[in-house]
Coordinates of C-alpha atoms in Angstrom, one line a residue:
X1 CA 22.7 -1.6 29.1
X2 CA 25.5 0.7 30.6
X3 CA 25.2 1.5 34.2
X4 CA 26.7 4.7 35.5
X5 CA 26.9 6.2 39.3
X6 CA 25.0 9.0 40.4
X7 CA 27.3 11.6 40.3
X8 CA 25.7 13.4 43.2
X9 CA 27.0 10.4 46.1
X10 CA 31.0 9.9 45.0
X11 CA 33.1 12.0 45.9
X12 CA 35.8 14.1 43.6
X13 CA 38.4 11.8 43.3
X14 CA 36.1 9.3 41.7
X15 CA 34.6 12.0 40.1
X16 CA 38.1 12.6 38.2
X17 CA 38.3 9.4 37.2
X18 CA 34.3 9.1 36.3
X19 CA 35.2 11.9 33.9
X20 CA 38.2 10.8 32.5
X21 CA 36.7 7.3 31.5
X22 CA 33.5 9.4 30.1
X23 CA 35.6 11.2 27.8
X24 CA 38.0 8.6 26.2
X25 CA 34.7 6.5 25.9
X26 CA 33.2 9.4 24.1
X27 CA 33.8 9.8 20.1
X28 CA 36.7 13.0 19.6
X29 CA 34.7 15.4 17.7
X30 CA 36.7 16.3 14.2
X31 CA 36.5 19.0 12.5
X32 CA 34.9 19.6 8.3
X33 CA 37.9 20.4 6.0
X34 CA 35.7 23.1 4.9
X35 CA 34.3 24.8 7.7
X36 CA 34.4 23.9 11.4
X37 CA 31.7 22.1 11.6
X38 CA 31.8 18.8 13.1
X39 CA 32.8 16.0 10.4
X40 CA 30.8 12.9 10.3
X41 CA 31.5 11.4 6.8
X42 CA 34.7 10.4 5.6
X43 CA 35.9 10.9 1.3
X44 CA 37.9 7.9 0.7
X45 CA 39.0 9.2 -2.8
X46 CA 40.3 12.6 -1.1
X47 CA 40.8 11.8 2.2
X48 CA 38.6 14.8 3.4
X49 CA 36.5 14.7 6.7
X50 CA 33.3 16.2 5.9
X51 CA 30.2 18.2 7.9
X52 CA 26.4 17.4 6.7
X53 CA 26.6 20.6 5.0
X54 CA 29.4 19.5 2.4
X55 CA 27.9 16.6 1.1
X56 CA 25.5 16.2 -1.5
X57 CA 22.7 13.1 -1.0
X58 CA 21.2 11.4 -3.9
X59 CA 18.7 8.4 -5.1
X60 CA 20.1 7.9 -8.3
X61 CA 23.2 6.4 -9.3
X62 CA 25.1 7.0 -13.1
X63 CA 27.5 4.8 -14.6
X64 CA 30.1 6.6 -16.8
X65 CA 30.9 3.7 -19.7
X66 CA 34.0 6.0 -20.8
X67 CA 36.3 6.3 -17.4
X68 CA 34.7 3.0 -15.4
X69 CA 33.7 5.6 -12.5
X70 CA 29.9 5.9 -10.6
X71 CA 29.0 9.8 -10.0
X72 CA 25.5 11.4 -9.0
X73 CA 25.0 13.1 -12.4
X74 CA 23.6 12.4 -16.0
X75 CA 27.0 13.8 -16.9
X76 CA 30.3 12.4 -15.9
X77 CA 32.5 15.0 -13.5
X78 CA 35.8 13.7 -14.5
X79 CA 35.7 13.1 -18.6
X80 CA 32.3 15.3 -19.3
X81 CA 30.4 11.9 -21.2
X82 CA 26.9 11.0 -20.9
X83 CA 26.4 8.5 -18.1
X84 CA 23.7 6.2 -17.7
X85 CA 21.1 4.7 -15.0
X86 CA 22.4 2.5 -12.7
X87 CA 20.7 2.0 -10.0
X88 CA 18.2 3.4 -7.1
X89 CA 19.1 3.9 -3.5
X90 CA 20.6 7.0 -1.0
X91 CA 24.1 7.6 -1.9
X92 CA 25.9 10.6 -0.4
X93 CA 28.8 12.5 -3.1
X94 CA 32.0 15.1 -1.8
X95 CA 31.7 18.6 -2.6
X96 CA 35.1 19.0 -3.3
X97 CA 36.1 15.5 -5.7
X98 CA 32.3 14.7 -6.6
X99 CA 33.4 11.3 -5.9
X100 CA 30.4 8.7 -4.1
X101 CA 33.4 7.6 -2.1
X102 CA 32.0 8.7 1.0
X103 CA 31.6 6.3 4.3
X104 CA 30.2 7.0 7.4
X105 CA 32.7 7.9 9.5
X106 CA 32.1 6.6 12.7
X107 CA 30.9 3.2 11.2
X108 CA 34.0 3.0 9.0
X109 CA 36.1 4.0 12.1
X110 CA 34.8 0.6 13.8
X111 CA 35.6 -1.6 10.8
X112 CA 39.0 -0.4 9.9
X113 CA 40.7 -2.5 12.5
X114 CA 39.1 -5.8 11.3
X115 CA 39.9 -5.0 7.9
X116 CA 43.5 -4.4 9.2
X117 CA 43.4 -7.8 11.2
X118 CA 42.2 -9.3 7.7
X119 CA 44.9 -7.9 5.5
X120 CA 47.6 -9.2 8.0
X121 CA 45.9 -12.5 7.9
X122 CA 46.3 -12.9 4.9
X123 CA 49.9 -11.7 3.9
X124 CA 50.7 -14.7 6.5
X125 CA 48.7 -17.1 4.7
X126 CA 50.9 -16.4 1.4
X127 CA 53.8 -16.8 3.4
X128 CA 52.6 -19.9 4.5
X129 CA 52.9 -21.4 0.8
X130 CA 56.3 -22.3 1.7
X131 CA 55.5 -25.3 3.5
X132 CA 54.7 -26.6 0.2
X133 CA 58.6 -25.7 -0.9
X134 CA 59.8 -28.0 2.4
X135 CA 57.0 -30.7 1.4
X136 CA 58.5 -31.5 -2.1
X137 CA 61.8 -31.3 -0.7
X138 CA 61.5 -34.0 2.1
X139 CA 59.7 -36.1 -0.4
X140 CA 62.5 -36.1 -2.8
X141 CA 65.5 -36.8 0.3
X142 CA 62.7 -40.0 1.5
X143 CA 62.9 -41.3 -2.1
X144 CA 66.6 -40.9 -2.4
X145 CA 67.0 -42.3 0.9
X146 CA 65.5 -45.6 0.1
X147 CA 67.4 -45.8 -3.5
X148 CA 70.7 -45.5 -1.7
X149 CA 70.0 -47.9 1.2
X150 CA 69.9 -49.7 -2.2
X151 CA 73.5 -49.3 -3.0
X152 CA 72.4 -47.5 -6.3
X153 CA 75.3 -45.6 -6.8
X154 CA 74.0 -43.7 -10.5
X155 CA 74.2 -39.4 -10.2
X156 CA 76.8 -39.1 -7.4
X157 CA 76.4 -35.4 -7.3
X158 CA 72.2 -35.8 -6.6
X159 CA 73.1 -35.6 -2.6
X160 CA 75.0 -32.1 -3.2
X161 CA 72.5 -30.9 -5.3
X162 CA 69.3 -32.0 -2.7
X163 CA 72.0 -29.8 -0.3
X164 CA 72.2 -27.1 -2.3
X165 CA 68.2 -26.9 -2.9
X166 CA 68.0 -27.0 0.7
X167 CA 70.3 -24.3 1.8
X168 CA 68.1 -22.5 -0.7
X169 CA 64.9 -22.8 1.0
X170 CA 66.9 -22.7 4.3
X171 CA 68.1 -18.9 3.1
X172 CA 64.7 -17.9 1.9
X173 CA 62.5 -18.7 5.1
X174 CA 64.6 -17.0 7.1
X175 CA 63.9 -14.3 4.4
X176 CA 60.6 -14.7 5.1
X177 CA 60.6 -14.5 9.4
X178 CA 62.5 -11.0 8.5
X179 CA 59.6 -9.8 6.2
X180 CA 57.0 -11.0 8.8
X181 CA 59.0 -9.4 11.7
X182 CA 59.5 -6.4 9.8
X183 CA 56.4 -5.9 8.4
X184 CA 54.5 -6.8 11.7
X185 CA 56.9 -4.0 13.3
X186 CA 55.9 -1.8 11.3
X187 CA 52.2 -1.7 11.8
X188 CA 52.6 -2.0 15.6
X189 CA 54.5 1.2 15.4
X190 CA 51.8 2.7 13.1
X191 CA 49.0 1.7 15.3
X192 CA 50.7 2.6 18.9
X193 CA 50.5 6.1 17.5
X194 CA 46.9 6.2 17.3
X195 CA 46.2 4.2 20.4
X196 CA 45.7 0.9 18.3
X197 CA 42.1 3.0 16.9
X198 CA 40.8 2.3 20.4
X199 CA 39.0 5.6 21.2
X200 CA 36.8 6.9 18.1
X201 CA 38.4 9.5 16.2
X202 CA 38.0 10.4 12.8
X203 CA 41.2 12.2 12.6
X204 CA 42.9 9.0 12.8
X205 CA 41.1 7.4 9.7
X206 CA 43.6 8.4 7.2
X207 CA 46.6 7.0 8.9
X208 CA 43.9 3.5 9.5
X209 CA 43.9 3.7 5.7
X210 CA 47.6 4.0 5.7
X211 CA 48.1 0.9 7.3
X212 CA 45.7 -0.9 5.3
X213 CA 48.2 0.3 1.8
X214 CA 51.0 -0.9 4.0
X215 CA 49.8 -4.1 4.1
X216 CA 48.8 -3.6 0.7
X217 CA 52.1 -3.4 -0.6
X218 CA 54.1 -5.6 1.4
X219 CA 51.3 -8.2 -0.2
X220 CA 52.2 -7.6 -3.5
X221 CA 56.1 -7.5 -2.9
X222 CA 55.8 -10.8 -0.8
X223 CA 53.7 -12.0 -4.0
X224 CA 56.3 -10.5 -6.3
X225 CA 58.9 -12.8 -4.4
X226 CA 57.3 -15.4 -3.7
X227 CA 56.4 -16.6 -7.8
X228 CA 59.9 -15.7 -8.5
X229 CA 61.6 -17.6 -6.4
X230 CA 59.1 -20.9 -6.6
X231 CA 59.8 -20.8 -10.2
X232 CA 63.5 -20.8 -9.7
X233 CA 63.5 -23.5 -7.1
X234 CA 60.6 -25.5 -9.2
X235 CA 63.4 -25.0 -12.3
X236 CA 65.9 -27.9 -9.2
X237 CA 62.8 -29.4 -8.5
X238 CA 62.4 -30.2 -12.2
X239 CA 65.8 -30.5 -12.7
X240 CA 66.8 -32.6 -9.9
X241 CA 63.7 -35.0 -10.4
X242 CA 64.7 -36.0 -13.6
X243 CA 67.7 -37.5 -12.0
X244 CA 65.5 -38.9 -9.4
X245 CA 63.1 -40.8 -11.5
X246 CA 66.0 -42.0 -13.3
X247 CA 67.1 -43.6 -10.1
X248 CA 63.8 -44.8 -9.6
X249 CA 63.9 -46.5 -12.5
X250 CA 66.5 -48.4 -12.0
X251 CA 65.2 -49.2 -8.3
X252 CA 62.2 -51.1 -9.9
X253 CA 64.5 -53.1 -12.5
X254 CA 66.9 -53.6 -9.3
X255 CA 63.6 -55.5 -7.8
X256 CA 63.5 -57.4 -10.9
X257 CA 66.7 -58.7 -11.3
X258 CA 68.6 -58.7 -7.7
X259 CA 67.0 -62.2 -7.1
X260 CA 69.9 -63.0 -10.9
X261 CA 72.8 -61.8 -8.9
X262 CA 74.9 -63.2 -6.4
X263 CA 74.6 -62.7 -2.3
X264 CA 77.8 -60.3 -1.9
X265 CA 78.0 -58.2 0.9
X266 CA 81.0 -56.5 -0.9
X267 CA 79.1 -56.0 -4.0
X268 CA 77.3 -52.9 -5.0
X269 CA 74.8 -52.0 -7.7
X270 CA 76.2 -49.3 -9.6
X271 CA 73.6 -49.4 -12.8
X272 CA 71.4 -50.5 -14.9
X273 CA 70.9 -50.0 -18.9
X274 CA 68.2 -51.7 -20.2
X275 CA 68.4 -53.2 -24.1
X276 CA 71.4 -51.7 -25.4
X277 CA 73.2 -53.7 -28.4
X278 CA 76.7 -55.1 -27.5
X279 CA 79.0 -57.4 -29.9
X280 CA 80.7 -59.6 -28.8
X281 CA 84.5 -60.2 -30.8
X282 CA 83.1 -60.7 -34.2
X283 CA 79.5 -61.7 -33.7
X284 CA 76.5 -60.3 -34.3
X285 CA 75.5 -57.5 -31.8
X286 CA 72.4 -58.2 -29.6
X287 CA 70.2 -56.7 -27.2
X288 CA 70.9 -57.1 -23.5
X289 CA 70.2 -56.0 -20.0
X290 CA 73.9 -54.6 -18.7
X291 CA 74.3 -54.5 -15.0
X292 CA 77.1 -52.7 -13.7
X293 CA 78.0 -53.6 -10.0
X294 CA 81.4 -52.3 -7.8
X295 CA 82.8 -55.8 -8.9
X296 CA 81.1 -56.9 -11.6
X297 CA 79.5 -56.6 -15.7
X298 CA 76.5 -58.5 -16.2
X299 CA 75.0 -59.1 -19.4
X300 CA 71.6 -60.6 -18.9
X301 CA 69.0 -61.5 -22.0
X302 CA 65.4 -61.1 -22.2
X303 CA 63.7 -64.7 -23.1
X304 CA 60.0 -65.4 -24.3
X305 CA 57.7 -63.5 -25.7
X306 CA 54.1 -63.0 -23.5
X307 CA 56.4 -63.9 -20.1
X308 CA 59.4 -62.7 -20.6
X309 CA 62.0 -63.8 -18.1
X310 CA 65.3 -62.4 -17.9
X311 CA 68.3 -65.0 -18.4
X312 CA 72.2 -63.8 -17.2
X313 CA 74.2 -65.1 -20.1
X314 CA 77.9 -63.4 -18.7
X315 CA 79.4 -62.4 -16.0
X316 CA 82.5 -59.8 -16.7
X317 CA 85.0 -58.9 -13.8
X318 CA 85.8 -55.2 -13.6
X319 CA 89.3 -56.3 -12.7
X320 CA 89.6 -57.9 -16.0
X321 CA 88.6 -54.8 -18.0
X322 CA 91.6 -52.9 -20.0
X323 CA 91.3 -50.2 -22.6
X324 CA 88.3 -48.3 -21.9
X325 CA 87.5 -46.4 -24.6
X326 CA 84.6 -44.2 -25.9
X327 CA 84.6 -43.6 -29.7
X328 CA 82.0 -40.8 -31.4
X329 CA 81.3 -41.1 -35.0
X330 CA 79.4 -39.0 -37.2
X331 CA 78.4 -41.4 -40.0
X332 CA 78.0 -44.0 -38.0
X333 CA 76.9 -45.5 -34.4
X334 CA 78.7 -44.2 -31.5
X335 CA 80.6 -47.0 -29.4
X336 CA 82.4 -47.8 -26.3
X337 CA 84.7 -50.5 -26.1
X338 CA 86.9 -52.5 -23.6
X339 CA 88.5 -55.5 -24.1
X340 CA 89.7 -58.2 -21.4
X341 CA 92.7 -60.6 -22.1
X342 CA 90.7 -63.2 -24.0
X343 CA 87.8 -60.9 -25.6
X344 CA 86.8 -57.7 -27.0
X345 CA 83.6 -55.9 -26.2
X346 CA 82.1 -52.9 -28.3
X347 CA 78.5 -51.5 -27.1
X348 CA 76.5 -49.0 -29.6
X349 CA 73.8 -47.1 -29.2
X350 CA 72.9 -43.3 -28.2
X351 CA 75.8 -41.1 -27.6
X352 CA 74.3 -40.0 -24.0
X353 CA 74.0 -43.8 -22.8
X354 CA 77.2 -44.4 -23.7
X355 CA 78.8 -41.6 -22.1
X356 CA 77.7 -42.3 -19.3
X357 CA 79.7 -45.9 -19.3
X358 CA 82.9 -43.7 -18.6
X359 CA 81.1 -42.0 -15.9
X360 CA 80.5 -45.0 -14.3
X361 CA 84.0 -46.6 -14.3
X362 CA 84.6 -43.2 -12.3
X363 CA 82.6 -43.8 -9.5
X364 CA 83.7 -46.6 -9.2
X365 CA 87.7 -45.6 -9.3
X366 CA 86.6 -42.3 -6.9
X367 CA 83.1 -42.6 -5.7
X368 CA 82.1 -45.9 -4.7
X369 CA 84.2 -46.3 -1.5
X370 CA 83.0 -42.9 -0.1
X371 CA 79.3 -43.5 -1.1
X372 CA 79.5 -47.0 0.3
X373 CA 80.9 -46.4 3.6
X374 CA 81.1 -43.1 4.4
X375 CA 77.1 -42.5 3.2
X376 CA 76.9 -39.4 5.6
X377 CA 75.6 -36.8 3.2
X378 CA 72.1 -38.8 2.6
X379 CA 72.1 -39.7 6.0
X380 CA 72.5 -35.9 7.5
X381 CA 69.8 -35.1 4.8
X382 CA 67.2 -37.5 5.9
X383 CA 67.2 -36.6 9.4
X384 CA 67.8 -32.8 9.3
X385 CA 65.1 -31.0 10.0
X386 CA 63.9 -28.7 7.3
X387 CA 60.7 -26.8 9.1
X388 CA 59.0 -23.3 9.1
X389 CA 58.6 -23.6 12.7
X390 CA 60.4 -20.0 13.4
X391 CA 58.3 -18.9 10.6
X392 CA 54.9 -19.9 12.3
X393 CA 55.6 -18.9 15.7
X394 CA 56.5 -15.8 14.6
X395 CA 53.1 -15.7 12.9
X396 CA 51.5 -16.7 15.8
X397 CA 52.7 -14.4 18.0
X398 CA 52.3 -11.2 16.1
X399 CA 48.5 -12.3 15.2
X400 CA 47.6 -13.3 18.4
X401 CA 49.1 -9.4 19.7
X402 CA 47.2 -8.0 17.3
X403 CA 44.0 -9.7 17.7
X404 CA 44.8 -8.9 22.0
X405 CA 45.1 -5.3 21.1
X406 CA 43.8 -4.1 18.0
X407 CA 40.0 -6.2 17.5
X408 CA 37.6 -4.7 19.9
X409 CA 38.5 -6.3 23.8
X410 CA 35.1 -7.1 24.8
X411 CA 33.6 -8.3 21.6
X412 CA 36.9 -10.8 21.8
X413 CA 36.1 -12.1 25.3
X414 CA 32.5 -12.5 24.4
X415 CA 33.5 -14.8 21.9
X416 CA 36.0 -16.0 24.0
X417 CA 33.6 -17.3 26.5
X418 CA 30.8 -18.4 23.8
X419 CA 33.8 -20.5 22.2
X420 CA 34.6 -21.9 26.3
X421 CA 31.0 -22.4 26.8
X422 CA 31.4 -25.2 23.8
X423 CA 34.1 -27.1 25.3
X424 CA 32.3 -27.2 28.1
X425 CA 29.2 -28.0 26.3
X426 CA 30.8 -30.9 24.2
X427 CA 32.0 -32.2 27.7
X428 CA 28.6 -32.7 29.2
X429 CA 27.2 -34.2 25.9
X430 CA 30.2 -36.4 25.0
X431 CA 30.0 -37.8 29.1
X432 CA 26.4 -38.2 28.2
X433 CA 27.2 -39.9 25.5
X434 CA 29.5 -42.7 26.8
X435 CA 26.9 -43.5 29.8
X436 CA 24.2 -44.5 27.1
X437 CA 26.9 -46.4 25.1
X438 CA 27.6 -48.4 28.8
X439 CA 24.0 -48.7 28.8
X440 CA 23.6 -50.6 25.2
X441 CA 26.3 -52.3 25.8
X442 CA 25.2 -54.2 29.2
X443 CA 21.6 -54.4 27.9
X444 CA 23.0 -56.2 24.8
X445 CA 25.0 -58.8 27.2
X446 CA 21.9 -59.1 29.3
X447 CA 20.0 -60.3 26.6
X448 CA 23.0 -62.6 24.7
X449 CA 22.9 -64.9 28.0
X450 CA 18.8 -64.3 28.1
X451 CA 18.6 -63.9 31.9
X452 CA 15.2 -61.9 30.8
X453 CA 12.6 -61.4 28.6
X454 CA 13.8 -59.4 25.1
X455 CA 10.5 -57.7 24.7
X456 CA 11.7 -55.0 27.1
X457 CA 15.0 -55.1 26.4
X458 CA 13.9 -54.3 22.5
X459 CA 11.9 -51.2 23.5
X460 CA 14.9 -49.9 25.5
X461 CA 17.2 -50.3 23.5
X462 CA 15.7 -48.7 20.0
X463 CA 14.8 -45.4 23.3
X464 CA 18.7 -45.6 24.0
X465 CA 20.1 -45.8 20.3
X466 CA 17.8 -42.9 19.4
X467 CA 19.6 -40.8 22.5
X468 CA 22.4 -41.7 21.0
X469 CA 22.2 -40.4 17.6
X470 CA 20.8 -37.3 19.3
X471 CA 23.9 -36.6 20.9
X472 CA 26.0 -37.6 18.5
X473 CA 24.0 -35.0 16.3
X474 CA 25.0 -33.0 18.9
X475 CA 28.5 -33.1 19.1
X476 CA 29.3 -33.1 15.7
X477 CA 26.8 -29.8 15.0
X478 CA 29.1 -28.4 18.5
X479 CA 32.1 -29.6 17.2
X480 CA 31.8 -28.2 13.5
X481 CA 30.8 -24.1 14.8
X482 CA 34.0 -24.5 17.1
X483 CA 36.0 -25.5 14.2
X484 CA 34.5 -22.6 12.5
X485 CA 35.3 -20.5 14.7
X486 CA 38.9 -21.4 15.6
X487 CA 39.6 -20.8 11.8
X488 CA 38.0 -17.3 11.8
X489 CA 40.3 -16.7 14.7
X490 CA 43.3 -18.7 13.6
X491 CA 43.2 -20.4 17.3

């Protein structure tokens, strides 16, 4: 209930300002776009304000089948087909588009600025989907971390390209903050002009509806963006975990085999190829296990059938390699070959594994030192911080503004202090709570040392763990509406 003054005992200044608040609290009269009669419907299709007098009221609603549209007639007003029945109930049509478009305008006055708080909601909850972007990214840089502390040297260039994917993402959240800020300044500008739809006006329905198509269309541009550039960067993603599960492959065979090679500080995995053929001189090729370290070639063989155990049969110095060489054939295998001063060694298989033989011997002539001891580039990545804080402060902000100035003020503090009155609630009961706990807990000591009779104790007890399921029932019911309600409210 409202209370107001009697006018008759204040004077004229309060008067003034009695009458000033009377009329801003008072809905501004609007005028039919057909007459001047005062509008209290609203056409959504035409964006007319209409009197009593310009609308027409039916029970029965028609489906038109042809053009996908309801009208008030057995015959459609837009293509001239038969409709049929739809369905029963007071429906109000415009004179001027026939369409059944037609709110209340009052009552669609107080829900525009919810529905605007909703469509701004949610355009920042798509923009949130780029956490997932910084999620894959930091799991990738934590695998590639480890691998490396690892001394796996394999795919030199997988730090610049986990660089490059971030600067990427880097570049496109700030993207995003500009969107947000710019979108967000637009609609504060929008809705200064008409007061933030404080005062009820229907005049200022159209430019609430503008707002809404604002939003509209910045949601479908963000969602435009958005799927184009995830599938670019999921195109690195894919791209660089290929290289990544290759290095984790040979992490796991590392964990197989490092126990085979000898402590050196100064020696540093470089690769593994599993079962690749290698002749030896004149012999017969056979399968081994190469494993390429920054001094050594190791040439291990897989023994036994059910437990197979792997066996190092040679170890080749890398100093003692001349006369690299990588041969492609047509008609027959592909090989590479090197010899040393007493022997010559020829492996064959696919051309890409034996490409990459070459690569290696370059990392190890360019790379190995600068990966080895100057490992800043994996290091800078793992502890950078790649976050969309600026991104949800920004959010946060320009929600919590608009929920301050556009959502109704005292249906906000009502909730406000219903969500308060919970916390203060929860306190009581939780206090509650932990004196029955103390409770148990010395009646359950009392009766371990038996200084009296359990028959009492028994009773109290099962009265106390009752209480306490009741709170705890409680608590969790108190706890599960504020949850509810800070999610409603993004709190």
């Amino acid at each position: 209930m409202h209370y107001f003054p009697d006018i008759t005992s204040i004077n004229k200044t309060e008067l003034s300002i009695f009458t000033k608040y009377w009329v801003l609290c008072l809905p501004a009269i609007s005028s039919c776009s057909f007459c001047s009669g005062p509008a209290q419907y609203y056409c959504k299709s035409c964006k007319r304000k209409l009197c009593t007098e310009h609308i027409h009221i039916s029970n029965t609603v028609y489906f038109c089948s042809t053009c996908e549209t309801e009208s008030l007639d057995s015959k459609c007003q837009k293509c001239g087909s038969a409709t049929e029945f739809s369905r029963n109930e007071p429906t109000n049509s415009c004179e001027w588009c026939k369409s059944i478009d037609v709110e209340d305008g009052l009552l669609y006055h107080q829900q525009l600025p919810h529905l605007i708080f909703s469509s701004f909601t949610l355009l920042n909850k798509k923009l949130a989907q780029v956490w997932d972007l910084t999620q894959k990214y930091l799991e990738i840089v934590k695998n590639v971390f480890e691998m490396r502390k690892a001394k796996i040297m394999l795919f030199g260039d997988v730090e610049d390209e986990i660089t490059l994917l971030r600067s990427k993402i880097s570049i496109f959240i700030d993207q995003l903050v500009k969107f947000e800020n710019d979108t967000f300044a637009m609609v504060d500008e929008k809705l200064r002009a008409i007061g933030y739809m404080r005062f009820t006006n229907v005049d200022n329905i159209e430019r609430g509806e503008e707002i809404l198509n604002l939003l509209k269309s910045r949601l479908d541009l963000l969602d435009t963006t958005i799927k184009s550039k995830f599938n670019e960067m999921n195109e690195d993603f894919q791209t660089l975990n290929q290289k990544v599960d290759f290095l984790g492959f040979q992490f796991r065979l590392l964990s197989k085999i490092h126990h085979l090679l000898p402590e050196d500080k100064e020696e540093h995995l470089i690769s593994i190829l599993p079962r690749i053929w290698l002749k030896k001189n004149s012999k017969l090729p056979k399968k081994y296990l190469v494993v390429l370290t920054s001094k050594n070639l190791y040439l291990l063989r897989e023994k036994g059938l059910f437990d197979v155990k792997l066996k190092t049969k040679e170890t080749i110095s890398l100093s003692y390699i001349i006369n690299k060489q990588y041969i492609s054939r047509l008609l027959s295998r592909n090989m590479f070959r090197f010899k040393t001063r007493l022997d010559s060694y020829s492996f064959l298989g696919r051309r890409e594994s034996l490409e990459q033989f070459m690569i290696y011997f370059e990392i190890i002539e360019n790379y190995i030192d600068y990966s080895i001891h100057k490992s800043s580039i994996i290091e800078d990545l793992k502890y950078y911080s790649l976050t969309i804080n600026e991104l949800k402060t920004n959010i946060q902000r320009n929600v919590s503004h608009l929920r301050a100035y556009l959502l109704n003020k005292r249906e906000l503090k009502r909730e406000l202090y219903w969500r308060e009155g919970q916390d203060a609630r929860f306190k009581k009961l939780f206090e509650q709570l932990l004196a029955v706990e103390r409770k148990i807990h010395r009646l359950n000591e009392t009766r371990r040392h038996g200084s009296r009779g359990t028959r009492g104790i028994d009773g109290l007890l099962r009265k106390l763990t009752s209480e306490h399921h009741r709170l705890k029932r409680h608590l969790d019911d108190i706890q599960r509406k504020s949850e509810e309600f800070d999610n409603m409210w993004e709190l």
